[in-house]
Amino acid sequence: MRLALALAGLLCAGCVGSRVVWFGRSPDRRHAVEVIEHGAARQLVRVDGRDGPEYLGVGVEGIAWSPDGKRLAYPARRRDGWTVVQGGHEGPVFSGIGAIVWSAAGELSYAATRAGRWMVVRGGREGPAFDALFGRSLVYSRDGRRFGYAGERDGRAIAVIDGVEGPPYDGIGGLRFSADGRRAAYIAHRGGETHGVVDGVLSPGYEAIAEIALSPAGGRVALSVKEGGLWHAVIDGAKGEGFERLSAIQFSARGDRVAYAARRGRKEQVVIDGAMGPAYDAVMPWSLAFSREGRLAYAARRGAAWRVVFEGTEGPAYDEVGAPVFAEGGEAIGYSARRGRSSFAVVDGVEGPAYGWVGQIAFRSDGRDHAYLARRGERSLVVHGRSESAFDLVVDGTLVFSRDGRHLACLVGDAREGRLQVAIDGRIALPFDVEELTAMVARVPVEERLLPSPDHDNHLRGWVAAALEAAVADP
């Protein structure tokens, strides 16, 4: 993300006087959208070269594509207020428009204010009025069938799930749905205690709750709670042992296994299905990962030696290791490792050739093929099998396989020309629009632009993946 910010700053230095005030593309990279300014208080949205109606202003931060890239919505200012424009059609007029979100099924919801009261408009229908809506609380379930948000009324916090208001609390946070959409949960504060609320059922009160984890399937629930000065995992209502620190509660894909990292004294352990694992000096935060079949891996240190522990078996010792990753649809596992000045990609326990640096490892969806980023001397490399494709720069985190597993793409840099490009199968294939990168950064709140963000990295990787699929479909 630091690279993105540097490039964005260079580009903005030459933006003065431009009629294009914002530029972006649809998630599938097939449609271009621009916000055009024709003069004072005259802006319009242009999609694929076709101009929409003029408005007094367009809310760039609210521009939102549907997940399939076929529909666009944006807030626009008229003389009598603000409206959300979708498919060229205006919605009701409000005093202001907040967050705009789409479901996976293509339903549109947004926050709006009128006469000092806030509401959520879902599928064209206005919800109950609130004094305020909580930022970034509008959320759909993964399948788009369920929807929730939180707001404040008369000084009390209320969650609205599937159109039904819950009871009032002093505060609410962490609203979410399980991956299968079966369960809805959030954290609630009342009278000096903190509760977990799952499907409307209130847990006992605790000093604090750090997180709620919902299993992707199976309907299981885990809370990380503080009681008596110690942290406990409460899994399906059963409270575990107390620790000085507890983090990273993870369920397997089927929900039949659960693990978390915990610290007691100077030692850290991973607790797997209630059983204590071996003690280490450190367990890498958020390195716990389950394979599709529920096998667990994590990174841990004893003394100066870091190892990846896979199903209880310790791997070789290194000076550093990266968090292990599994193939999405297989059991292959990989991680980066460094010993002295040499770095390696370790895949299924086999150490690859030595490089000066090894970055992201990417698997084909079935796990039968992999590639990774590396560096030797001044050259950055995409390593795939026995082949190495050299570039001036490779952007870590952007390496992807095509859906059919036959092609590989990555965001790379040309030092001489000072630009980024998408390389496909080891060759420069597509220019990368740095202006769009600038536009993405401009939509991020100023206070968050210098913070590391998985969302930003996922966005870049998503851009490269979409560009690869478009290139493969239309060579």
CSV table of C-alpha atoms in Angstrom, one decimal:
chain,number,residue,atom,x,y,z
A,1,MET,CA,0.0,0.0,0.0
A,2,ARG,CA,3.0,2.3,0.6
A,3,LEU,CA,3.8,1.9,-3.2
A,4,ALA,CA,0.2,2.8,-4.0
A,5,LEU,CA,0.4,6.0,-1.9
A,6,ALA,CA,3.7,7.1,-3.5
A,7,LEU,CA,2.4,6.6,-7.0
A,8,ALA,CA,-0.9,8.3,-6.1
A,9,GLY,CA,1.0,11.3,-4.8
A,10,LEU,CA,3.1,11.6,-8.0
A,11,LEU,CA,0.0,11.5,-10.2
A,12,CYS,CA,-2.0,14.0,-8.1
A,13,ALA,CA,0.8,16.5,-8.6
A,14,GLY,CA,-0.3,16.8,-12.2
A,15,CYS,CA,-4.0,16.7,-11.8
A,16,VAL,CA,-4.8,20.4,-11.6
A,17,GLY,CA,-7.3,21.5,-14.1
A,18,SER,CA,-8.4,18.0,-15.2
A,19,ARG,CA,-12.1,17.7,-16.0
A,20,VAL,CA,-12.0,14.1,-14.8
A,21,VAL,CA,-12.4,14.3,-11.0
A,22,TRP,CA,-12.6,10.6,-10.4
A,23,PHE,CA,-12.0,7.4,-12.3
A,24,GLY,CA,-12.6,3.7,-11.7
A,25,ARG,CA,-13.7,0.4,-13.1
A,26,SER,CA,-16.3,-2.3,-12.4
A,27,PRO,CA,-15.2,-5.3,-10.4
A,28,ASP,CA,-14.9,-7.4,-13.5
A,29,ARG,CA,-12.8,-4.7,-15.1
A,30,ARG,CA,-15.1,-4.5,-18.2
A,31,HIS,CA,-16.7,-1.1,-17.5
A,32,ALA,CA,-15.1,2.3,-16.9
A,33,VAL,CA,-16.7,5.0,-14.8
A,34,GLU,CA,-15.7,8.6,-14.6
A,35,VAL,CA,-17.0,11.6,-12.7
A,36,ILE,CA,-16.8,14.6,-15.0
A,37,GLU,CA,-16.8,18.3,-13.9
A,38,HIS,CA,-18.1,20.8,-16.5
A,39,GLY,CA,-17.7,23.8,-14.3
A,40,ALA,CA,-18.8,25.1,-10.9
A,41,ALA,CA,-21.6,22.9,-9.5
A,42,ARG,CA,-21.9,20.8,-12.7
A,43,GLN,CA,-20.9,17.1,-12.4
A,44,LEU,CA,-22.0,14.0,-14.2
A,45,VAL,CA,-21.2,10.3,-14.2
A,46,ARG,CA,-19.9,8.8,-17.5
A,47,VAL,CA,-20.0,5.0,-17.9
A,48,ASP,CA,-18.2,3.5,-20.9
A,49,GLY,CA,-18.3,6.9,-22.6
A,50,ARG,CA,-22.0,7.5,-22.1
A,51,ASP,CA,-22.9,10.5,-20.0
A,52,GLY,CA,-25.5,10.5,-17.3
A,53,PRO,CA,-27.5,13.5,-16.2
A,54,GLU,CA,-25.8,16.6,-14.7
A,55,TYR,CA,-26.0,17.3,-11.0
A,56,LEU,CA,-24.7,19.9,-8.6
A,57,GLY,CA,-22.4,17.3,-7.3
A,58,VAL,CA,-21.6,13.5,-7.2
A,59,GLY,CA,-20.6,11.8,-4.0
A,60,VAL,CA,-17.4,10.0,-5.2
A,61,GLU,CA,-17.0,8.1,-1.9
A,62,GLY,CA,-20.4,6.5,-2.3
A,63,ILE,CA,-20.0,5.2,-5.9
A,64,ALA,CA,-20.8,1.4,-5.7
A,65,TRP,CA,-20.9,-1.4,-8.3
A,66,SER,CA,-22.9,-4.5,-7.9
A,67,PRO,CA,-20.7,-7.5,-7.3
A,68,ASP,CA,-21.3,-8.8,-10.9
A,69,GLY,CA,-20.3,-5.4,-12.4
A,70,LYS,CA,-23.5,-5.0,-14.2
A,71,ARG,CA,-25.1,-2.2,-12.2
A,72,LEU,CA,-23.9,1.1,-10.7
A,73,ALA,CA,-25.3,3.3,-8.0
A,74,TYR,CA,-24.1,6.7,-6.8
A,75,PRO,CA,-25.2,9.6,-4.7
A,76,ALA,CA,-26.0,12.8,-6.6
A,77,ARG,CA,-26.9,16.3,-5.4
A,78,ARG,CA,-29.9,18.1,-6.8
A,79,ARG,CA,-31.2,21.6,-5.9
A,80,ASP,CA,-33.7,20.1,-3.5
A,81,GLY,CA,-31.4,17.5,-1.9
A,82,TRP,CA,-29.5,14.2,-2.5
A,83,THR,CA,-30.7,11.1,-4.3
A,84,VAL,CA,-29.2,7.7,-5.2
A,85,VAL,CA,-29.0,7.1,-9.0
A,86,GLN,CA,-29.2,3.6,-10.2
A,87,GLY,CA,-29.4,2.6,-13.8
A,88,GLY,CA,-30.1,6.2,-14.7
A,89,HIS,CA,-33.1,6.3,-12.4
A,90,GLU,CA,-33.3,8.6,-9.4
A,91,GLY,CA,-34.5,7.4,-6.0
A,92,PRO,CA,-36.3,9.5,-3.3
A,93,VAL,CA,-34.8,12.9,-2.3
A,94,PHE,CA,-33.0,13.1,1.1
A,95,SER,CA,-31.0,15.7,3.0
A,96,GLY,CA,-27.9,13.5,2.6
A,97,ILE,CA,-26.8,10.0,1.6
A,98,GLY,CA,-24.4,7.7,3.5
A,99,ALA,CA,-23.0,4.3,2.8
A,100,ILE,CA,-24.3,2.4,-0.3
A,101,VAL,CA,-24.0,-1.4,-0.4
A,102,TRP,CA,-25.1,-4.2,-2.8
A,103,SER,CA,-25.9,-7.8,-1.9
A,104,ALA,CA,-24.5,-10.7,-3.8
A,105,ALA,CA,-27.9,-11.1,-5.4
A,106,GLY,CA,-28.0,-7.5,-6.6
A,107,GLU,CA,-30.2,-5.8,-4.0
A,108,LEU,CA,-29.3,-2.2,-3.2
A,109,SER,CA,-29.4,-0.7,0.3
A,110,TYR,CA,-28.1,2.7,1.5
A,111,ALA,CA,-28.2,5.1,4.5
A,112,ALA,CA,-30.0,8.4,4.1
A,113,THR,CA,-31.0,11.3,6.3
A,114,ARG,CA,-34.1,13.5,6.2
A,115,ALA,CA,-35.0,16.3,8.6
A,116,GLY,CA,-32.3,15.3,11.0
A,117,ARG,CA,-33.3,11.6,11.1
A,118,TRP,CA,-31.4,8.7,9.6
A,119,MET,CA,-32.8,5.6,8.0
A,120,VAL,CA,-31.8,2.7,5.8
A,121,VAL,CA,-33.4,2.2,2.4
A,122,ARG,CA,-33.4,-1.4,1.4
A,123,GLY,CA,-34.7,-2.5,-1.9
A,124,GLY,CA,-36.5,0.9,-2.3
A,125,ARG,CA,-38.2,0.7,1.1
A,126,GLU,CA,-37.4,3.0,4.0
A,127,GLY,CA,-36.6,1.5,7.4
A,128,PRO,CA,-37.2,2.9,10.8
A,129,ALA,CA,-35.8,6.3,11.8
A,130,PHE,CA,-32.8,6.8,14.0
A,131,ASP,CA,-30.9,9.7,15.4
A,132,ALA,CA,-27.7,8.2,13.8
A,133,LEU,CA,-26.5,5.1,12.1
A,134,PHE,CA,-23.3,3.4,13.0
A,135,GLY,CA,-20.5,3.8,10.5
A,136,ARG,CA,-19.9,0.7,8.3
A,137,SER,CA,-22.5,-1.3,10.0
A,138,LEU,CA,-24.6,-2.0,6.9
A,139,VAL,CA,-23.9,-5.7,6.1
A,140,TYR,CA,-25.4,-8.4,4.0
A,141,SER,CA,-24.9,-12.1,4.5
A,142,ARG,CA,-22.7,-13.8,1.9
A,143,ASP,CA,-25.7,-15.1,-0.1
A,144,GLY,CA,-27.4,-11.7,0.1
A,145,ARG,CA,-30.6,-13.1,1.7
A,146,ARG,CA,-30.0,-11.5,5.1
A,147,PHE,CA,-29.3,-7.9,6.0
A,148,GLY,CA,-28.5,-6.0,9.2
A,149,TYR,CA,-27.3,-2.7,10.6
A,150,ALA,CA,-27.1,-0.7,13.8
A,151,GLY,CA,-28.3,2.8,14.8
A,152,GLU,CA,-28.8,5.0,17.8
A,153,ARG,CA,-32.2,6.3,19.1
A,154,ASP,CA,-32.6,8.4,22.2
A,155,GLY,CA,-29.1,7.6,23.3
A,156,ARG,CA,-29.5,3.8,23.0
A,157,ALA,CA,-28.0,1.5,20.4
A,158,ILE,CA,-30.3,-0.9,18.4
A,159,ALA,CA,-29.5,-3.6,15.9
A,160,VAL,CA,-31.9,-4.2,13.0
A,161,ILE,CA,-31.6,-7.6,11.5
A,162,ASP,CA,-33.8,-8.6,8.5
A,163,GLY,CA,-36.0,-5.6,9.3
A,164,VAL,CA,-36.6,-6.5,12.9
A,165,GLU,CA,-35.4,-4.2,15.7
A,166,GLY,CA,-33.6,-5.8,18.6
A,167,PRO,CA,-33.6,-4.5,22.2
A,168,PRO,CA,-31.8,-1.3,23.1
A,169,TYR,CA,-28.3,-1.4,24.6
A,170,ASP,CA,-25.7,1.2,25.7
A,171,GLY,CA,-23.5,0.2,22.7
A,172,ILE,CA,-23.3,-2.3,19.8
A,173,GLY,CA,-20.5,-3.5,17.6
A,174,GLY,CA,-19.2,-6.3,15.4
A,175,LEU,CA,-22.5,-7.1,13.6
A,176,ARG,CA,-22.0,-10.1,11.3
A,177,PHE,CA,-23.5,-13.2,9.7
A,178,SER,CA,-22.1,-16.6,9.4
A,179,ALA,CA,-20.8,-17.7,6.0
A,180,ASP,CA,-23.8,-19.9,5.4
A,181,GLY,CA,-26.2,-17.1,6.6
A,182,ARG,CA,-27.7,-19.2,9.3
A,183,ARG,CA,-26.6,-17.1,12.3
A,184,ALA,CA,-26.5,-13.4,13.1
A,185,ALA,CA,-24.4,-12.0,15.9
A,186,TYR,CA,-23.1,-8.8,17.5
A,187,ILE,CA,-21.5,-7.5,20.7
A,188,ALA,CA,-23.7,-5.5,23.0
A,189,HIS,CA,-22.9,-3.4,26.1
A,190,ARG,CA,-25.3,-2.8,28.9
A,191,GLY,CA,-24.9,-1.6,32.5
A,192,GLY,CA,-21.1,-2.1,32.7
A,193,GLU,CA,-21.2,-5.6,31.2
A,194,THR,CA,-20.6,-6.9,27.7
A,195,HIS,CA,-22.7,-9.6,26.1
A,196,GLY,CA,-22.7,-11.6,22.9
A,197,VAL,CA,-26.0,-11.6,21.1
A,198,VAL,CA,-26.5,-14.5,18.7
A,199,ASP,CA,-29.8,-14.9,16.8
A,200,GLY,CA,-31.4,-12.6,19.4
A,201,VAL,CA,-30.2,-14.7,22.4
A,202,LEU,CA,-28.2,-12.8,25.0
A,203,SER,CA,-25.1,-14.4,26.5
A,204,PRO,CA,-24.1,-14.0,30.2
A,205,GLY,CA,-22.4,-10.7,30.9
A,206,TYR,CA,-18.6,-10.4,30.9
A,207,GLU,CA,-16.0,-7.7,31.7
A,208,ALA,CA,-15.3,-7.5,27.9
A,209,ILE,CA,-15.7,-9.4,24.7
A,210,ALA,CA,-12.9,-9.1,22.1
A,211,GLU,CA,-14.5,-11.0,19.3
A,212,ILE,CA,-17.3,-13.3,18.1
A,213,ALA,CA,-16.4,-16.1,15.7
A,214,LEU,CA,-19.1,-17.9,13.8
A,215,SER,CA,-18.4,-21.2,12.1
A,216,PRO,CA,-18.7,-21.1,8.3
A,217,ALA,CA,-21.1,-24.1,8.5
A,218,GLY,CA,-22.6,-26.0,11.4
A,219,GLY,CA,-24.0,-23.1,13.4
A,220,ARG,CA,-21.3,-23.0,16.0
A,221,VAL,CA,-20.4,-19.9,18.0
A,222,ALA,CA,-17.2,-18.8,19.9
A,223,LEU,CA,-16.6,-15.8,22.1
A,224,SER,CA,-13.3,-14.4,23.4
A,225,VAL,CA,-14.4,-13.0,26.8
A,226,LYS,CA,-12.7,-11.4,29.8
A,227,GLU,CA,-13.7,-12.5,33.3
A,228,GLY,CA,-11.8,-12.1,36.6
A,229,GLY,CA,-9.0,-10.4,34.7
A,230,LEU,CA,-8.4,-13.4,32.5
A,231,TRP,CA,-9.4,-14.2,28.9
A,232,HIS,CA,-11.5,-17.3,28.1
A,233,ALA,CA,-12.9,-18.9,24.9
A,234,VAL,CA,-16.6,-19.6,25.3
A,235,ILE,CA,-17.4,-22.2,22.6
A,236,ASP,CA,-21.0,-23.1,22.1
A,237,GLY,CA,-21.7,-21.9,25.6
A,238,ALA,CA,-18.9,-23.8,27.4
A,239,LYS,CA,-16.2,-21.6,29.0
A,240,GLY,CA,-12.6,-22.8,28.7
A,241,GLU,CA,-9.5,-22.1,30.8
A,242,GLY,CA,-8.3,-18.6,31.6
A,243,PHE,CA,-5.3,-17.0,29.9
A,244,GLU,CA,-3.5,-13.7,30.1
A,245,ARG,CA,-4.1,-13.2,26.3
A,246,LEU,CA,-6.3,-15.0,23.8
A,247,SER,CA,-6.7,-14.3,20.1
A,248,ALA,CA,-7.4,-15.6,16.6
A,249,ILE,CA,-10.3,-18.0,17.2
A,250,GLN,CA,-10.7,-20.0,14.0
A,251,PHE,CA,-13.2,-22.6,12.9
A,252,SER,CA,-12.6,-25.1,10.1
A,253,ALA,CA,-14.7,-24.9,7.0
A,254,ARG,CA,-17.2,-27.6,8.2
A,255,GLY,CA,-17.2,-26.1,11.7
A,256,ASP,CA,-16.2,-29.4,13.3
A,257,ARG,CA,-12.9,-28.1,14.6
A,258,VAL,CA,-11.9,-24.9,16.4
A,259,ALA,CA,-8.6,-23.4,17.5
A,260,TYR,CA,-7.1,-20.3,19.1
A,261,ALA,CA,-3.8,-19.0,20.4
A,262,ALA,CA,-3.4,-18.3,24.1
A,263,ARG,CA,-0.7,-16.9,26.4
A,264,ARG,CA,0.0,-17.9,30.0
A,265,GLY,CA,3.1,-16.5,31.7
A,266,ARG,CA,5.9,-16.4,29.2
A,267,LYS,CA,4.6,-19.2,27.0
A,268,GLU,CA,2.1,-19.3,24.2
A,269,GLN,CA,0.1,-22.3,23.0
A,270,VAL,CA,-2.5,-23.2,20.5
A,271,VAL,CA,-5.7,-24.8,21.9
A,272,ILE,CA,-7.2,-27.2,19.4
A,273,ASP,CA,-10.7,-28.6,20.1
A,274,GLY,CA,-10.1,-27.9,23.8
A,275,ALA,CA,-6.7,-29.7,24.0
A,276,MET,CA,-3.6,-27.7,24.8
A,277,GLY,CA,-0.9,-27.8,22.2
A,278,PRO,CA,2.9,-27.6,22.9
A,279,ALA,CA,4.3,-24.5,24.6
A,280,TYR,CA,6.3,-21.9,22.6
A,281,ASP,CA,7.9,-18.6,23.2
A,282,ALA,CA,5.6,-17.1,20.6
A,283,VAL,CA,2.8,-18.0,18.3
A,284,MET,CA,2.6,-15.8,15.2
A,285,PRO,CA,-0.6,-13.7,15.5
A,286,TRP,CA,-3.3,-14.7,13.0
A,287,SER,CA,-1.2,-17.4,11.4
A,288,LEU,CA,-3.7,-20.2,12.4
A,289,ALA,CA,-5.2,-21.7,9.2
A,290,PHE,CA,-7.3,-24.7,8.5
A,291,SER,CA,-7.2,-26.7,5.2
A,292,ARG,CA,-10.4,-27.5,3.4
A,293,GLU,CA,-10.5,-30.9,5.2
A,294,GLY,CA,-9.9,-29.3,8.6
A,295,ARG,CA,-6.1,-29.8,9.1
A,296,LEU,CA,-4.5,-27.1,11.2
A,297,ALA,CA,-1.2,-25.2,10.6
A,298,TYR,CA,0.4,-22.2,12.4
A,299,ALA,CA,3.7,-20.6,12.9
A,300,ALA,CA,5.5,-20.6,16.3
A,301,ARG,CA,8.9,-19.7,17.8
A,302,ARG,CA,11.0,-21.5,20.4
A,303,GLY,CA,14.1,-19.7,21.2
A,304,ALA,CA,15.4,-18.0,18.0
A,305,ALA,CA,13.9,-20.7,15.7
A,306,TRP,CA,10.6,-20.3,13.9
A,307,ARG,CA,8.7,-23.3,12.6
A,308,VAL,CA,5.4,-24.1,10.9
A,309,VAL,CA,3.5,-26.6,12.9
A,310,PHE,CA,1.2,-28.8,10.8
A,311,GLU,CA,-1.2,-31.1,12.5
A,312,GLY,CA,1.0,-31.2,15.6
A,313,THR,CA,4.2,-31.9,13.6
A,314,GLU,CA,6.9,-29.3,13.7
A,315,GLY,CA,8.6,-28.3,10.4
A,316,PRO,CA,12.3,-27.3,10.0
A,317,ALA,CA,13.8,-24.5,12.0
A,318,TYR,CA,14.3,-21.1,10.3
A,319,ASP,CA,15.2,-17.5,11.3
A,320,GLU,CA,11.8,-16.3,9.9
A,321,VAL,CA,8.7,-17.9,8.5
A,322,GLY,CA,5.6,-16.5,6.9
A,323,ALA,CA,2.1,-17.4,7.8
A,324,PRO,CA,1.1,-20.8,6.2
A,325,VAL,CA,-1.4,-20.8,3.4
A,326,PHE,CA,-3.5,-23.7,2.0
A,327,ALA,CA,-4.8,-24.2,-1.5
A,328,GLU,CA,-8.5,-23.2,-1.6
A,329,GLY,CA,-9.7,-26.5,-3.0
A,330,GLY,CA,-7.0,-28.9,-1.9
A,331,GLU,CA,-4.7,-29.9,0.9
A,332,ALA,CA,-1.4,-28.3,-0.4
A,333,ILE,CA,0.3,-26.0,2.1
A,334,GLY,CA,3.0,-23.5,1.6
A,335,TYR,CA,4.9,-20.7,3.4
A,336,SER,CA,8.0,-18.5,2.9
A,337,ALA,CA,11.0,-19.0,5.1
A,338,ARG,CA,14.4,-17.4,5.7
A,339,ARG,CA,17.7,-19.0,7.0
A,340,GLY,CA,20.5,-16.5,7.2
A,341,ARG,CA,20.6,-14.6,3.9
A,342,SER,CA,18.7,-17.3,1.9
A,343,SER,CA,15.0,-17.4,1.6
A,344,PHE,CA,12.9,-20.3,0.3
A,345,ALA,CA,9.3,-21.3,-0.7
A,346,VAL,CA,8.4,-24.4,1.3
A,347,VAL,CA,5.5,-26.3,-0.3
A,348,ASP,CA,4.2,-29.6,1.2
A,349,GLY,CA,7.4,-29.8,3.3
A,350,VAL,CA,9.8,-29.4,0.3
A,351,GLU,CA,12.2,-26.5,0.4
A,352,GLY,CA,12.6,-24.8,-3.0
A,353,PRO,CA,15.7,-23.0,-4.4
A,354,ALA,CA,17.4,-20.2,-2.4
A,355,TYR,CA,16.7,-16.6,-3.2
A,356,GLY,CA,17.4,-13.2,-1.5
A,357,TRP,CA,13.7,-12.8,-0.7
A,358,VAL,CA,10.5,-14.9,-1.1
A,359,GLY,CA,7.1,-13.3,-0.9
A,360,GLN,CA,3.6,-14.5,-1.7
A,361,ILE,CA,2.9,-18.1,-2.6
A,362,ALA,CA,-0.2,-18.6,-4.8
A,363,PHE,CA,-1.8,-22.0,-5.4
A,364,ARG,CA,-4.0,-23.1,-8.2
A,365,SER,CA,-7.5,-23.7,-6.8
A,366,ASP,CA,-7.1,-27.5,-6.7
A,367,GLY,CA,-3.6,-27.2,-5.1
A,368,ARG,CA,-1.9,-29.1,-7.9
A,369,ASP,CA,0.2,-26.2,-9.0
A,370,HIS,CA,1.8,-23.2,-7.4
A,371,ALA,CA,3.9,-20.1,-8.0
A,372,TYR,CA,5.6,-17.5,-5.9
A,373,LEU,CA,7.4,-14.1,-5.9
A,374,ALA,CA,11.1,-13.9,-5.2
A,375,ARG,CA,14.1,-11.7,-5.6
A,376,ARG,CA,17.7,-12.4,-6.7
A,377,GLY,CA,20.1,-9.5,-6.7
A,378,GLU,CA,18.3,-6.4,-8.2
A,379,ARG,CA,15.8,-8.5,-10.2
A,380,SER,CA,12.3,-9.4,-9.0
A,381,LEU,CA,11.0,-12.8,-10.1
A,382,VAL,CA,7.8,-14.7,-10.7
A,383,VAL,CA,8.8,-18.3,-10.1
A,384,HIS,CA,6.5,-21.0,-11.6
A,385,GLY,CA,7.8,-24.5,-11.7
A,386,ARG,CA,11.3,-24.4,-13.2
A,387,SER,CA,10.7,-21.1,-15.0
A,388,GLU,CA,11.6,-17.6,-13.7
A,389,SER,CA,10.2,-14.4,-15.2
A,390,ALA,CA,12.2,-11.4,-14.3
A,391,PHE,CA,10.9,-7.8,-13.7
A,392,ASP,CA,12.2,-4.6,-12.1
A,393,LEU,CA,9.5,-4.9,-9.5
A,394,VAL,CA,6.7,-7.3,-8.4
A,395,VAL,CA,3.9,-6.2,-6.1
A,396,ASP,CA,3.6,-8.7,-3.3
A,397,GLY,CA,0.1,-10.0,-2.8
A,398,THR,CA,-1.0,-9.6,-6.4
A,399,LEU,CA,0.0,-13.1,-7.8
A,400,VAL,CA,-3.1,-15.0,-9.0
A,401,PHE,CA,-4.0,-18.1,-11.1
A,402,SER,CA,-6.9,-17.9,-13.5
A,403,ARG,CA,-10.0,-19.8,-12.6
A,404,ASP,CA,-9.2,-22.6,-15.0
A,405,GLY,CA,-5.6,-22.8,-13.5
A,406,ARG,CA,-4.0,-22.5,-16.9
A,407,HIS,CA,-2.7,-18.9,-16.6
A,408,LEU,CA,-0.8,-16.8,-14.1
A,409,ALA,CA,-0.9,-13.0,-13.6
A,410,CYS,CA,0.9,-10.4,-11.3
A,411,LEU,CA,1.2,-6.7,-11.0
A,412,VAL,CA,4.8,-5.7,-12.0
A,413,GLY,CA,6.8,-2.4,-12.4
A,414,ASP,CA,9.0,-1.0,-15.1
A,415,ALA,CA,11.7,1.2,-13.4
A,416,ARG,CA,12.8,2.9,-16.6
A,417,GLU,CA,9.3,4.0,-17.7
A,418,GLY,CA,8.1,4.4,-14.1
A,419,ARG,CA,4.8,2.6,-14.5
A,420,LEU,CA,2.9,-0.5,-13.4
A,421,GLN,CA,1.7,-3.2,-15.7
A,422,VAL,CA,-0.1,-6.6,-15.5
A,423,ALA,CA,2.1,-9.5,-16.5
A,424,ILE,CA,0.3,-12.7,-17.7
A,425,ASP,CA,2.3,-15.9,-18.0
A,426,GLY,CA,5.6,-14.1,-17.6
A,427,ARG,CA,5.0,-11.4,-20.2
A,428,ILE,CA,3.8,-7.8,-20.0
A,429,ALA,CA,0.2,-7.9,-21.2
A,430,LEU,CA,-1.8,-5.0,-19.9
A,431,PRO,CA,-1.2,-1.4,-18.7
A,432,PHE,CA,-2.2,-0.7,-15.2
A,433,ASP,CA,-4.0,2.6,-14.7
A,434,VAL,CA,-2.3,4.4,-11.9
A,435,GLU,CA,-5.0,7.1,-12.0
A,436,GLU,CA,-7.4,4.4,-10.9
A,437,LEU,CA,-5.1,3.6,-8.0
A,438,THR,CA,-5.1,7.2,-7.0
A,439,ALA,CA,-8.9,7.3,-7.1
A,440,MET,CA,-9.1,4.3,-4.8
A,441,VAL,CA,-6.8,5.9,-2.3
A,442,ALA,CA,-8.8,9.1,-2.5
A,443,ARG,CA,-11.9,7.2,-1.3
A,444,VAL,CA,-10.1,6.0,1.8
A,445,PRO,CA,-10.5,8.3,4.9
A,446,VAL,CA,-7.4,10.4,5.4
A,447,GLU,CA,-6.7,8.9,8.9
A,448,GLU,CA,-6.6,5.4,7.4
A,449,ARG,CA,-4.4,5.9,4.3
A,450,LEU,CA,-1.1,5.2,6.1
A,451,LEU,CA,-2.4,2.1,7.9
A,452,PRO,CA,-1.8,-1.4,6.5
A,453,SER,CA,-5.1,-2.8,5.2
A,454,PRO,CA,-5.9,-6.3,3.9
A,455,ASP,CA,-8.9,-4.7,2.1
A,456,HIS,CA,-6.5,-2.6,0.0
A,457,ASP,CA,-4.3,-5.7,-0.8
A,458,ASN,CA,-7.4,-7.7,-1.7
A,459,HIS,CA,-8.6,-5.0,-3.9
A,460,LEU,CA,-5.4,-4.9,-5.9
A,461,ARG,CA,-5.3,-8.7,-6.2
A,462,GLY,CA,-9.0,-8.6,-7.3
A,463,TRP,CA,-8.1,-6.1,-10.0
A,464,VAL,CA,-5.3,-8.4,-11.3
A,465,ALA,CA,-7.6,-11.4,-11.2
A,466,ALA,CA,-10.4,-9.7,-13.1
A,467,ALA,CA,-8.0,-8.4,-15.7
A,468,LEU,CA,-6.6,-11.9,-16.1
A,469,GLU,CA,-10.0,-13.4,-16.6
A,470,ALA,CA,-11.0,-10.7,-19.1
A,471,ALA,CA,-7.8,-11.3,-21.1
A,472,VAL,CA,-8.2,-15.0,-21.1
A,473,ALA,CA,-11.9,-14.7,-22.2
A,474,ASP,CA,-11.0,-12.2,-25.0
A,475,PRO,CA,-7.4,-12.9,-26.0
